Amino acid sequence: MIKAVFLQITLFFLTLSLGISQDISFDSLNQYYQNELKNAHERNFKQTDLFKKVEKTPLSQISKFSQFQESLKLMALVESQEENELGIQLISTIIPLAKSKDQFQAFLYYKLAQFYQKVSKPVESLEYYLKATTFLSKLKANSLLAHAYLRISIINLSGWNNEISIEFANKGLQTLKTIEKFTRTDSLSLLGLHEVKGIAYRRTHRFDESLSSINKAIEISTALQDSVRLALNNGNKATIFYKKGDYDLAIPLLEKDFETSIEAGVYNSGMNALIYLSWIYSEMGNREAVVSTFEKMQAIEKKYSITDPKSKAEYLKVGATVAEIKGDTAKSNQYLREYILEDKIRDSINMSNDIASLHERHLMEQEISKLELLQNANQLQASHLKLRTALLIIIALTLLVVLWYVFTLRSKNKKIDKLNEMLEAKVSERTARLMEINKELDTYLYRASHDIRRPIRTLLGLNNIAQINSDPEQMKQLFSKVQSTAMSMDKMLFKLQMAYELNSSHATEKVEIEDLIKECLDDMSLEIKEHNATVTVNIHEQATTLDGNTALLRIALDNIIENALLYQRDEDSEIEIFTDIGNYFFYIHVKDNGFGIPQKYFGDLFKPYFKISNKTQGSGLGLFLAHKAISFLAGEISVSSTVNEGSQITLKIPINPK
């Protein structure tokens, strides 16, 4: 017994000590990796030895930096040998083992995104850059976070998701504003973000914003003394002028871009400059310049093969144009066939869809992560309390008390788990309910503002007429219209009041149906008189009372009776209200001899603000409110109708509500 007790105590303290990990910042972690990468380059490790080392190195759960060091050394060796596929496999293996530290997760996701970038898998790279930003943001590693946003915006730009690209570029710029001391790396991130915005704005034909972003990029390139990036941005600026039709401004910038790019060995950029020059000369009708420009392109292509698929396709397209200028139809057709094979537009569209889908999934994962953090807060607090209390009990009490306390804690944890489950269910239910109420409230406020303003404008108009009119007979008519307008406004406000009352609590009570119907008819007395309606009430001798809620039933009947009065086709309307009862349900029927409802509208009758015709006087809320009120009683509303003969609406309410 004593040995077992001491064994449990030893395991407890061992677990506690393993849980305490070395405190290390993300920047120091990154610095350690860079040092290991430098050492790996200097050692010139052989590839065969590398594969053996990766295969033989045992990996286990990682909770401390000392445990993570071996993994970092392996990753540095893999990266130094540019074994990118192996790097992807290695990091994918390490990630599940290092979930205890945000710093480790951030670093691993960031490196995995880079490896996918190197093997030209932009969608996978984007996925892990997005995951890395979640942790980098939490750790406030803003320099690397800004660079991650830059990579995300570039991938979206390559997939032609221009708006998403602008969104993340702006996030990157906002992140850079929080950095007090800028490094050259931060300046390069700033340069790249402005370049991305410039290109994305140009694609969406927002040329002023595009020009502003590119001009900022030119300023940064000049400050960094980066002649190549300066030439490239002047080329981007020239492209904007080309799109705007300002050819005279575009040509010298493109020529300078070409010269600088070729001198720096950036041949794809030089080729792109010539491609745009050829299109400008073609649109200007300068055929000789088109031919001479293409000859320069051929010289570059022979010496340095074009690697960018888009540039290659545009090169072939220009070749077809030049061949056509020279009258060589066969050569032109050959270029066009090669252009079609090289064109990657469909792949670009597919990547665009994948990237946009990934972006939406990332947003959803962020929201789920926030909810999980809220739900786990109580569990974390309970865990911390258990550790602190256990330490005090171990010091203060005997070994027997310690064992008893462990047993007690286990039972308490089970209760806490049950309480948490109940709390989660209640939170989910209330959240869904609040979202539904907020949505309805938005709709009510929007429509109510329009509906209430209409009678107010009518009253203001009548007031203006009254001020210039002194005829007693006409004034009498004006006051009559004022009264009817005010009553219309009162009805609208009453509908909104009903909507508010529906969201209150509704206790079950005994309801006298005859008294309820009398109150409803009293409510409608003016409308009944106005429509010269005859209302007949027949209460079944066994259907006089039911278990329900007076307020809800009154809302339902008020709106149904009002509906029956509004949609009458004769001056003398007839309405019959009668009750019935079955084994499980209580029925209240309201029958009229009005216009009737075409069957094609049955599916929309209970939607808010639905009206069969805009010429009717109703607000479109009546049947919606009635349906909602009855749904609170777990009941149903059914409609039967014949056009030009009338309608019957039936309230079906459970006899024994739960």
XYZ file of C-alpha atoms in Angstrom:
658
model
C 0.000 0.000 0.000
C 2.787 2.453 0.980
C 4.785 1.598 -2.163
C 1.752 2.264 -4.326
C 1.210 5.615 -2.627
C 4.822 6.690 -3.140
C 4.668 5.547 -6.763
C 1.617 7.752 -7.402
C 3.293 10.750 -5.753
C 6.448 10.246 -7.834
C 4.428 10.038 -11.074
C 2.517 13.174 -10.077
C 5.661 15.278 -9.617
C 7.242 13.812 -12.754
C 4.202 14.791 -14.801
C 4.265 18.254 -13.265
C 7.956 18.779 -14.091
C 7.494 17.630 -17.708
C 4.636 20.076 -18.117
C 6.911 23.011 -17.258
C 8.649 23.834 -20.579
C 11.419 26.258 -21.259
C 10.132 29.758 -22.032
C 11.398 30.682 -25.482
C 10.320 33.447 -27.868
C 9.521 32.875 -31.511
C 12.351 35.192 -32.619
C 14.955 33.228 -30.619
C 13.553 29.969 -32.031
C 13.887 31.336 -35.573
C 17.411 32.587 -34.843
C 18.443 29.147 -33.585
C 17.145 27.569 -36.799
C 19.005 30.071 -38.997
C 22.253 29.251 -37.169
C 21.651 25.524 -37.679
C 20.919 26.153 -41.372
C 24.199 28.070 -41.726
C 26.101 25.227 -40.036
C 24.421 22.677 -42.299
C 25.548 24.581 -45.415
C 29.113 24.729 -44.106
C 29.214 20.993 -43.320
C 28.191 20.081 -46.905
C 26.215 17.029 -45.714
C 25.876 14.158 -48.222
C 22.392 13.327 -49.481
C 22.705 9.585 -48.779
C 23.743 10.282 -45.176
C 20.839 12.724 -44.881
C 18.210 10.116 -45.800
C 19.697 7.645 -43.343
C 19.744 10.237 -40.544
C 16.086 11.167 -41.111
C 15.039 7.499 -41.137
C 16.958 6.553 -37.961
C 16.200 9.626 -35.784
C 13.460 8.700 -33.227
C 10.781 11.373 -32.755
C 8.420 11.565 -29.756
C 6.076 14.064 -28.113
C 7.660 17.553 -28.058
C 6.848 19.876 -25.142
C 10.218 21.535 -24.425
C 12.743 23.360 -26.566
C 15.428 20.787 -25.757
C 13.175 18.117 -27.297
C 12.553 20.319 -30.343
C 16.252 20.964 -31.090
C 16.847 17.600 -32.777
C 13.887 18.221 -35.089
C 15.218 21.686 -36.001
C 18.645 20.242 -36.836
C 17.051 17.645 -39.131
C 14.937 20.310 -40.861
C 17.997 22.527 -41.383
C 19.920 19.610 -42.956
C 17.011 18.848 -45.294
C 16.658 22.488 -46.343
C 20.418 22.874 -46.901
C 20.279 19.965 -49.390
C 17.128 21.396 -51.033
C 15.309 18.107 -50.464
C 11.955 19.848 -50.406
C 9.697 16.785 -50.694
C 11.576 15.171 -47.813
C 11.184 18.409 -45.851
C 7.423 18.292 -46.359
C 7.266 14.705 -45.108
C 9.481 15.484 -42.110
C 7.534 18.544 -40.930
C 4.190 16.781 -41.486
C 5.457 14.095 -39.089
C 6.667 16.610 -36.476
C 3.557 18.846 -36.368
C 1.299 16.395 -34.430
C 4.112 15.865 -31.889
C 4.554 19.580 -31.093
C 1.038 20.807 -30.352
C 1.874 21.914 -26.817
C 3.637 25.136 -27.845
C 2.300 27.901 -30.074
C 5.888 28.887 -30.982
C 6.589 25.398 -32.325
C 3.326 25.270 -34.280
C 3.886 28.717 -35.814
C 7.417 27.836 -36.906
C 6.467 24.427 -38.347
C 3.500 25.740 -40.339
C 5.610 28.603 -41.679
C 8.438 26.292 -42.799
C 5.983 23.793 -44.306
C 4.432 26.623 -46.359
C 7.915 27.553 -47.622
C 8.704 23.961 -48.635
C 5.405 23.714 -50.566
C 6.250 27.032 -52.202
C 9.583 25.620 -53.390
C 7.902 22.593 -55.046
C 5.395 24.875 -56.837
C 2.284 23.823 -54.918
C 0.679 27.228 -54.265
C -2.623 25.988 -52.814
C -0.904 23.816 -50.183
C 1.572 26.616 -49.477
C -1.304 29.046 -48.970
C -3.053 26.655 -46.555
C -0.074 26.523 -44.212
C 0.758 30.217 -44.487
C -2.822 30.880 -43.321
C -2.423 28.451 -40.406
C 0.906 30.067 -39.487
C -0.682 33.545 -39.362
C -3.075 32.399 -36.626
C -0.156 31.531 -34.329
C 2.145 34.353 -35.465
C -0.589 36.874 -34.699
C -1.094 35.362 -31.229
C 2.678 35.482 -30.587
C 2.951 39.040 -32.007
C 5.817 37.964 -34.260
C 4.893 40.877 -36.500
C 7.900 40.887 -38.817
C 7.333 37.297 -39.947
C 3.543 37.770 -39.823
C 3.820 40.634 -42.331
C 5.960 38.451 -44.589
C 3.392 35.621 -44.345
C 0.651 38.064 -45.368
C 2.863 39.075 -48.323
C 3.188 35.453 -49.453
C -0.575 34.904 -49.073
C -1.327 38.008 -51.139
C 1.160 36.914 -53.853
C -0.413 33.439 -54.123
C -3.884 34.969 -54.374
C -2.559 37.359 -57.019
C -1.213 34.444 -59.057
C -4.651 32.844 -58.845
C -6.329 36.116 -59.943
C -8.121 36.490 -56.610
C -7.361 40.189 -56.755
C -9.705 41.397 -53.999
C -8.440 38.777 -51.514
C -4.881 39.694 -52.515
C -5.576 43.373 -51.706
C -7.199 42.373 -48.388
C -4.121 40.477 -47.182
C -1.730 43.105 -48.526
C -3.561 45.662 -46.381
C -3.290 43.309 -43.376
C 0.454 43.098 -43.986
C 0.793 46.888 -44.175
C -1.178 47.320 -40.949
C 1.075 44.742 -39.250
C 4.236 46.551 -40.378
C 2.941 49.766 -38.792
C 3.224 48.094 -35.365
C 6.969 47.414 -35.793
C 9.047 50.084 -34.063
C 12.467 49.213 -35.493
C 12.501 48.318 -39.191
C 15.016 45.834 -40.613
C 15.887 45.439 -44.286
C 13.649 42.354 -44.327
C 10.721 44.478 -43.131
C 11.489 47.055 -45.832
C 11.457 44.310 -48.485
C 8.088 43.085 -47.141
C 6.778 46.662 -47.340
C 8.043 46.917 -50.923
C 6.424 43.619 -51.926
C 3.055 44.510 -50.360
C 2.861 47.786 -52.304
C 3.853 45.954 -55.498
C 1.088 43.373 -54.997
C -1.519 46.077 -54.356
C -0.381 47.949 -57.458
C -0.786 44.897 -59.709
C -4.113 43.829 -58.128
C -5.568 47.343 -58.427
C -4.425 47.477 -62.066
C -6.174 44.197 -62.847
C -9.414 45.524 -61.359
C -9.057 48.738 -63.433
C -8.583 50.990 -60.391
C -5.701 52.757 -62.064
C -5.373 55.691 -59.649
C -4.974 53.367 -56.632
C -2.647 51.160 -58.688
C -0.435 54.098 -59.649
C -0.319 55.302 -56.030
C 0.839 51.869 -54.769
C 3.465 51.456 -57.520
C 4.820 54.969 -56.858
C 5.293 54.008 -53.193
C 7.086 50.834 -54.320
C 9.358 52.953 -56.540
C 10.186 55.206 -53.567
C 11.100 52.175 -51.408
C 13.166 50.588 -54.236
C 15.095 53.847 -54.584
C 15.693 54.073 -50.813
C 16.941 50.447 -50.766
C 19.167 51.158 -53.798
C 17.704 48.095 -55.504
C 18.065 48.921 -59.208
C 16.401 45.695 -60.357
C 13.238 46.171 -58.271
C 13.220 49.827 -59.315
C 13.247 48.814 -62.984
C 10.569 46.188 -62.381
C 8.313 48.730 -60.688
C 8.887 51.216 -63.483
C 7.799 48.363 -65.752
C 4.667 47.934 -63.603
C 4.050 51.660 -63.876
C 4.444 51.420 -67.654
C 1.870 48.605 -67.720
C -0.625 50.918 -65.987
C 0.036 53.602 -68.618
C -0.410 50.942 -71.308
C -3.778 49.883 -69.865
C -4.842 53.554 -69.740
C -3.705 54.110 -73.338
C -0.852 56.502 -72.396
C 1.636 54.857 -74.780
C 4.113 57.753 -74.853
C 4.555 57.469 -71.075
C 4.750 53.652 -71.161
C 7.372 53.142 -73.893
C 10.457 54.764 -72.230
C 9.708 53.025 -68.914
C 9.409 49.614 -70.620
C 12.642 50.158 -72.549
C 14.451 51.022 -69.290
C 12.866 47.988 -67.586
C 14.148 45.763 -70.416
C 17.714 47.088 -70.256
C 18.003 46.832 -66.457
C 16.393 43.366 -66.302
C 18.747 41.928 -68.945
C 21.794 43.468 -67.239
C 20.698 41.930 -63.899
C 19.964 38.545 -65.494
C 16.207 38.704 -64.796
C 15.281 37.483 -68.277
C 11.599 36.745 -67.654
C 11.121 40.376 -66.599
C 13.020 41.598 -69.670
C 10.879 39.372 -71.876
C 7.684 40.764 -70.300
C 8.848 44.327 -71.009
C 9.358 43.436 -74.698
C 5.947 41.723 -74.843
C 4.192 44.885 -73.656
C 6.276 47.001 -76.078
C 5.213 44.752 -78.961
C 1.509 45.160 -78.068
C 1.897 48.939 -77.834
C 3.635 49.115 -81.215
C 0.966 46.816 -82.681
C -1.863 49.053 -81.431
C 0.020 52.136 -82.713
C 0.296 50.467 -86.136
C 4.130 50.520 -86.059
C 4.685 47.149 -87.717
C 8.442 47.600 -88.129
C 8.837 48.209 -84.402
C 6.782 45.074 -83.671
C 9.079 42.982 -85.879
C 12.301 44.443 -84.427
C 10.996 43.973 -80.854
C 10.181 40.321 -81.577
C 13.686 39.794 -82.945
C 15.040 40.920 -79.560
C 12.658 38.479 -77.901
C 13.934 35.657 -80.133
C 17.523 36.480 -79.222
C 16.700 36.222 -75.504
C 14.676 33.035 -75.939
C 17.511 31.292 -77.817
C 20.056 32.152 -75.149
C 17.842 31.835 -72.031
C 14.761 29.618 -72.178
C 11.585 31.254 -70.896
C 10.476 29.527 -67.665
C 7.319 31.507 -66.889
C 4.336 29.821 -68.667
C 2.440 33.093 -69.112
C 5.478 34.858 -70.638
C 6.062 31.862 -72.934
C 2.444 31.966 -74.117
C 2.563 35.733 -74.771
C 5.870 35.299 -76.657
C 4.227 32.754 -78.980
C 1.243 35.066 -79.470
C 3.554 37.915 -80.546
C 5.387 35.482 -82.864
C 2.098 34.652 -84.583
C 1.414 38.388 -85.087
C 4.905 38.979 -86.575
C 4.574 35.964 -88.892
C 1.215 37.340 -90.056
C 2.853 40.756 -90.709
C 5.492 39.005 -92.832
C 2.796 37.097 -94.704
C 3.964 33.694 -93.460
C 0.588 32.069 -92.690
C 2.064 28.635 -91.990
C 4.489 30.018 -89.409
C 1.689 32.103 -87.857
C -0.498 29.001 -87.461
C 2.418 27.076 -85.933
C 2.930 29.815 -83.328
C -0.811 29.835 -82.560
C -0.889 26.062 -82.045
C 2.043 26.277 -79.656
C 0.349 29.214 -77.896
C -2.800 27.157 -77.279
C -0.718 24.314 -75.793
C 1.179 26.728 -73.543
C -1.808 28.759 -72.374
C -2.499 28.139 -68.681
C -5.653 30.193 -68.256
C -7.763 27.190 -67.260
C -5.214 26.154 -64.630
C -5.238 29.726 -63.344
C -9.018 29.639 -62.994
C -8.912 26.311 -61.129
C -6.231 27.639 -58.783
C -8.319 30.759 -58.267
C -11.277 28.647 -57.137
C -9.076 26.503 -54.862
C -7.486 29.565 -53.255
C -10.835 31.330 -52.736
C -12.283 28.157 -51.182
C -9.233 27.855 -48.916
C -9.645 31.484 -47.842
C -13.270 30.892 -46.827
C -12.274 27.716 -44.951
C -9.567 29.643 -43.090
C -12.100 32.261 -41.961
C -14.445 29.514 -40.768
C -11.601 27.759 -38.889
C -10.736 31.029 -37.154
C -14.331 31.396 -35.915
C -14.399 27.750 -34.751
C -11.086 28.289 -32.956
C -12.540 31.276 -31.086
C -15.541 29.214 -29.971
C -13.296 26.360 -28.838
C -11.216 28.766 -26.758
C -14.360 30.012 -25.008
C -15.630 26.491 -24.369
C -12.273 25.277 -23.000
C -11.752 28.232 -20.636
C -13.605 26.569 -17.739
C -11.739 23.293 -18.253
C -8.367 25.052 -18.188
C -9.276 26.909 -14.998
C -10.392 23.654 -13.387
C -7.113 22.000 -14.407
C -5.020 24.801 -12.882
C -7.062 24.667 -9.694
C -6.507 20.919 -9.443
C -2.710 21.292 -9.682
C -2.488 24.049 -7.056
C -4.837 22.332 -4.646
C -3.073 19.000 -5.077
C 0.279 20.548 -4.137
C -1.162 22.049 -0.931
C -2.851 18.770 0.003
C 0.368 16.757 -0.564
C 2.333 19.104 1.745
C -0.334 19.498 4.463
C -2.077 16.105 4.687
C -1.107 12.497 5.144
C -0.691 10.068 2.279
C -4.121 8.623 3.004
C -5.750 12.087 2.643
C -3.882 12.592 -0.650
C -5.359 9.389 -2.094
C -8.832 10.351 -0.896
C -8.468 13.801 -2.428
C -7.443 12.334 -5.812
C -10.551 10.162 -5.757
C -12.709 13.181 -4.876
C -11.187 15.261 -7.666
C -11.990 12.594 -10.235
C -15.645 12.570 -9.253
C -15.718 16.370 -9.336
C -14.163 16.411 -12.780
C -16.909 14.148 -14.065
C -19.495 16.581 -12.719
C -17.614 19.514 -14.284
C -17.571 17.690 -17.631
C -21.322 17.150 -17.416
C -21.872 20.787 -16.473
C -19.671 21.902 -19.367
C -21.637 19.721 -21.778
C -24.885 21.254 -20.525
C -23.385 24.743 -20.759
C -22.186 24.146 -24.320
C -25.644 22.939 -25.343
C -27.297 26.001 -23.765
C -24.774 28.368 -25.357
C -25.347 26.800 -28.791
C -29.125 26.975 -28.392
C -29.099 30.590 -27.186
C -26.615 31.648 -29.841
C -28.824 30.217 -32.601
C -31.855 31.900 -31.073
C -30.084 35.267 -30.777
C -28.915 35.063 -34.394
C -32.484 34.369 -35.532
C -33.863 37.250 -33.426
C -31.174 39.649 -34.673
C -31.895 38.724 -38.272
C -35.627 39.291 -37.789
C -34.947 42.540 -35.942
C -32.810 43.830 -38.819
C -35.614 43.024 -41.251
C -38.260 44.640 -39.000
C -36.242 47.820 -38.514
C -35.490 48.159 -42.222
C -39.070 47.584 -43.379
C -40.655 49.463 -40.467
C -38.585 52.574 -41.215
C -39.986 52.570 -44.764
C -43.545 51.676 -43.757
C -43.729 54.313 -40.996
C -42.226 57.064 -43.127
C -45.009 56.625 -45.713
C -47.889 57.709 -43.406
C -45.650 60.410 -41.877
C -45.078 61.870 -45.339
C -48.821 61.636 -45.943
C -49.514 63.556 -42.703
C -46.963 66.201 -43.639
C -48.584 66.545 -47.058
C -52.038 66.904 -45.491
C -50.655 69.506 -43.103
C -49.277 71.535 -46.016
C -52.653 71.389 -47.763
C -54.475 72.393 -44.561
C -52.284 75.488 -44.189
C -53.431 76.867 -47.549
C -57.061 75.757 -47.331
C -59.885 77.326 -45.292
C -62.899 75.548 -46.800
C -64.713 73.793 -43.880
C -65.927 70.935 -46.046
C -62.465 70.254 -47.437
C -60.941 70.586 -43.969
C -63.358 67.942 -42.775
C -62.154 65.624 -45.532
C -58.544 66.400 -44.641
C -59.114 65.512 -40.988
C -60.783 62.279 -42.094
C -57.681 61.396 -44.096
C -55.478 62.369 -41.153
C -57.471 59.974 -38.956
C -57.200 57.071 -41.432
C -53.460 57.705 -41.894
C -52.893 57.786 -38.132
C -54.837 54.520 -37.760
C -52.673 52.970 -40.498
C -49.534 54.036 -38.614
C -50.998 52.667 -35.377
C -51.556 49.291 -37.071
C -47.942 49.207 -38.249
C -46.642 49.973 -34.765
C -49.032 47.405 -33.296
C -47.539 44.768 -35.648
C -44.063 45.620 -34.420
C -45.294 45.418 -30.820
C -46.655 41.958 -31.592
C -43.270 40.928 -33.014
C -41.612 42.091 -29.789
C -44.119 40.224 -27.601
C -43.466 37.011 -29.539
C -39.870 36.975 -28.271
C -40.972 37.172 -24.610
C -41.497 34.126 -22.400
C -44.861 32.350 -22.817
C -46.263 30.369 -19.898
C -48.945 27.736 -20.465
C -52.397 28.610 -19.084
C -56.094 27.781 -19.444
C -57.638 29.809 -22.287
C -61.381 30.410 -22.626
C -61.899 30.414 -26.396
C -65.195 32.321 -26.404
C -63.697 35.151 -24.295
C -60.607 35.184 -26.478
C -62.599 35.480 -29.722
C -64.757 38.265 -28.181
C -61.592 40.238 -27.279
C -60.274 39.789 -30.823
C -63.544 40.990 -32.355
C -63.530 43.995 -30.009
C -60.012 44.752 -31.279
C -61.320 44.596 -34.871
C -64.626 46.436 -34.212
C -63.746 49.513 -36.273
C -62.488 47.402 -39.203
C -65.574 45.141 -39.036
C -67.838 48.182 -39.151
C -65.813 49.774 -41.947
C -66.068 46.650 -44.117
C -69.735 46.083 -43.180
C -68.765 42.540 -42.229
C -70.926 39.867 -40.599
C -69.026 37.715 -38.129
C -70.490 34.422 -36.930
C -69.001 32.527 -33.978
C -69.747 28.845 -33.337
C -68.013 27.263 -30.323
C -68.178 23.465 -30.228
C -69.565 22.326 -26.880
C -66.467 20.177 -26.234
C -64.017 22.763 -27.628
C -64.430 25.698 -25.241
C -61.074 25.735 -23.419
C -57.512 24.648 -24.146
C -54.070 24.692 -22.563
C -52.120 27.400 -24.352
C -51.182 31.055 -24.039
C -53.707 33.880 -24.331
C -51.262 36.436 -25.750
C -50.008 34.105 -28.485
C -53.476 32.951 -29.516
C -54.723 36.549 -29.549
C -51.857 37.611 -31.833
C -52.667 34.740 -34.197
C -56.446 35.366 -34.300
C -56.121 39.187 -34.533
C -53.951 38.879 -37.636
C -56.028 36.144 -39.301
C -59.315 38.045 -38.753
C -57.700 41.260 -40.021
C -56.492 39.359 -43.103
C -60.015 38.057 -43.735
C -61.372 41.645 -43.581
C -58.689 43.116 -45.871
C -59.098 40.614 -48.720
C -62.879 40.820 -49.346
C -64.394 41.018 -52.812
C -67.916 42.110 -51.797
C -69.104 45.071 -49.747
C -70.987 42.683 -47.420
C -68.313 40.293 -46.230
C -69.024 37.199 -44.164
C -66.608 35.665 -41.661
C -67.246 32.506 -39.679
C -65.180 31.481 -36.642
C -65.745 27.983 -35.269
C -63.911 25.426 -33.163
C -63.419 21.699 -33.233
C -61.477 19.091 -31.236
C -59.863 15.739 -31.981
C -57.938 13.126 -30.005
C -54.677 15.087 -29.989
C -55.396 18.564 -31.339
C -57.684 21.561 -30.754
C -58.834 23.338 -33.958
C -59.849 26.985 -34.509
C -61.169 27.754 -38.016
C -61.584 31.210 -39.608
C -63.561 31.109 -42.871
C -64.308 34.059 -45.198
C -65.979 34.715 -48.561
C -63.163 36.883 -49.944
C -61.018 36.802 -53.084
C -59.354 33.514 -52.203
C -55.676 32.649 -52.545
C -54.144 30.979 -55.646
C -52.472 27.710 -54.659
C -49.092 28.805 -56.115
C -48.739 31.313 -53.248
C -49.344 28.797 -50.420
C -45.620 28.207 -49.891
C -44.909 31.938 -49.351
C -47.919 32.938 -47.235
C -46.114 32.792 -43.899
C -42.946 34.629 -44.981
C -42.426 38.119 -43.497
C -43.594 41.004 -45.696
C -45.002 38.702 -48.369
C -48.046 40.135 -50.163
C -49.834 38.634 -53.150
C -50.317 42.121 -54.567
C -48.727 45.487 -53.729
C -52.166 47.085 -54.185
C -53.461 45.593 -50.955
C -53.558 47.600 -47.710
C -51.907 44.927 -45.546
C -48.374 45.155 -44.143
C -47.349 41.625 -45.146
C -46.703 40.693 -41.500
C -50.086 39.312 -40.442
C -49.821 35.639 -41.402
C -46.103 35.630 -40.549
C -46.827 36.771 -36.968
C -49.741 34.340 -36.678
C -47.582 31.433 -37.845
C -44.773 32.358 -35.456
C -47.164 32.712 -32.500
C -48.673 29.263 -33.134
C -45.201 27.712 -33.580
C -44.381 28.767 -29.986
C -47.333 26.572 -28.944
C -45.920 23.657 -31.010
C -48.927 24.054 -33.294
C -49.500 24.427 -37.026
C -51.485 26.627 -39.439
C -53.094 25.186 -42.549
C -54.775 27.020 -45.451
C -57.465 25.925 -47.890
C -58.794 28.333 -50.488
C -60.731 28.651 -53.730
C -60.235 31.728 -55.922
C -63.304 34.063 -55.911
C -65.050 31.889 -53.312
C -63.044 32.412 -50.142
C -60.454 30.952 -47.798
C -60.311 28.979 -44.570
C -57.377 29.181 -42.176
C -57.124 26.556 -39.437
C -55.109 26.769 -36.207
C -54.044 23.300 -35.039
C -52.913 23.319 -31.370
C -51.794 20.268 -29.302
C -54.223 19.348 -26.519
C -51.409 18.358 -24.147
C -48.498 20.738 -24.870
C -45.062 19.763 -23.519
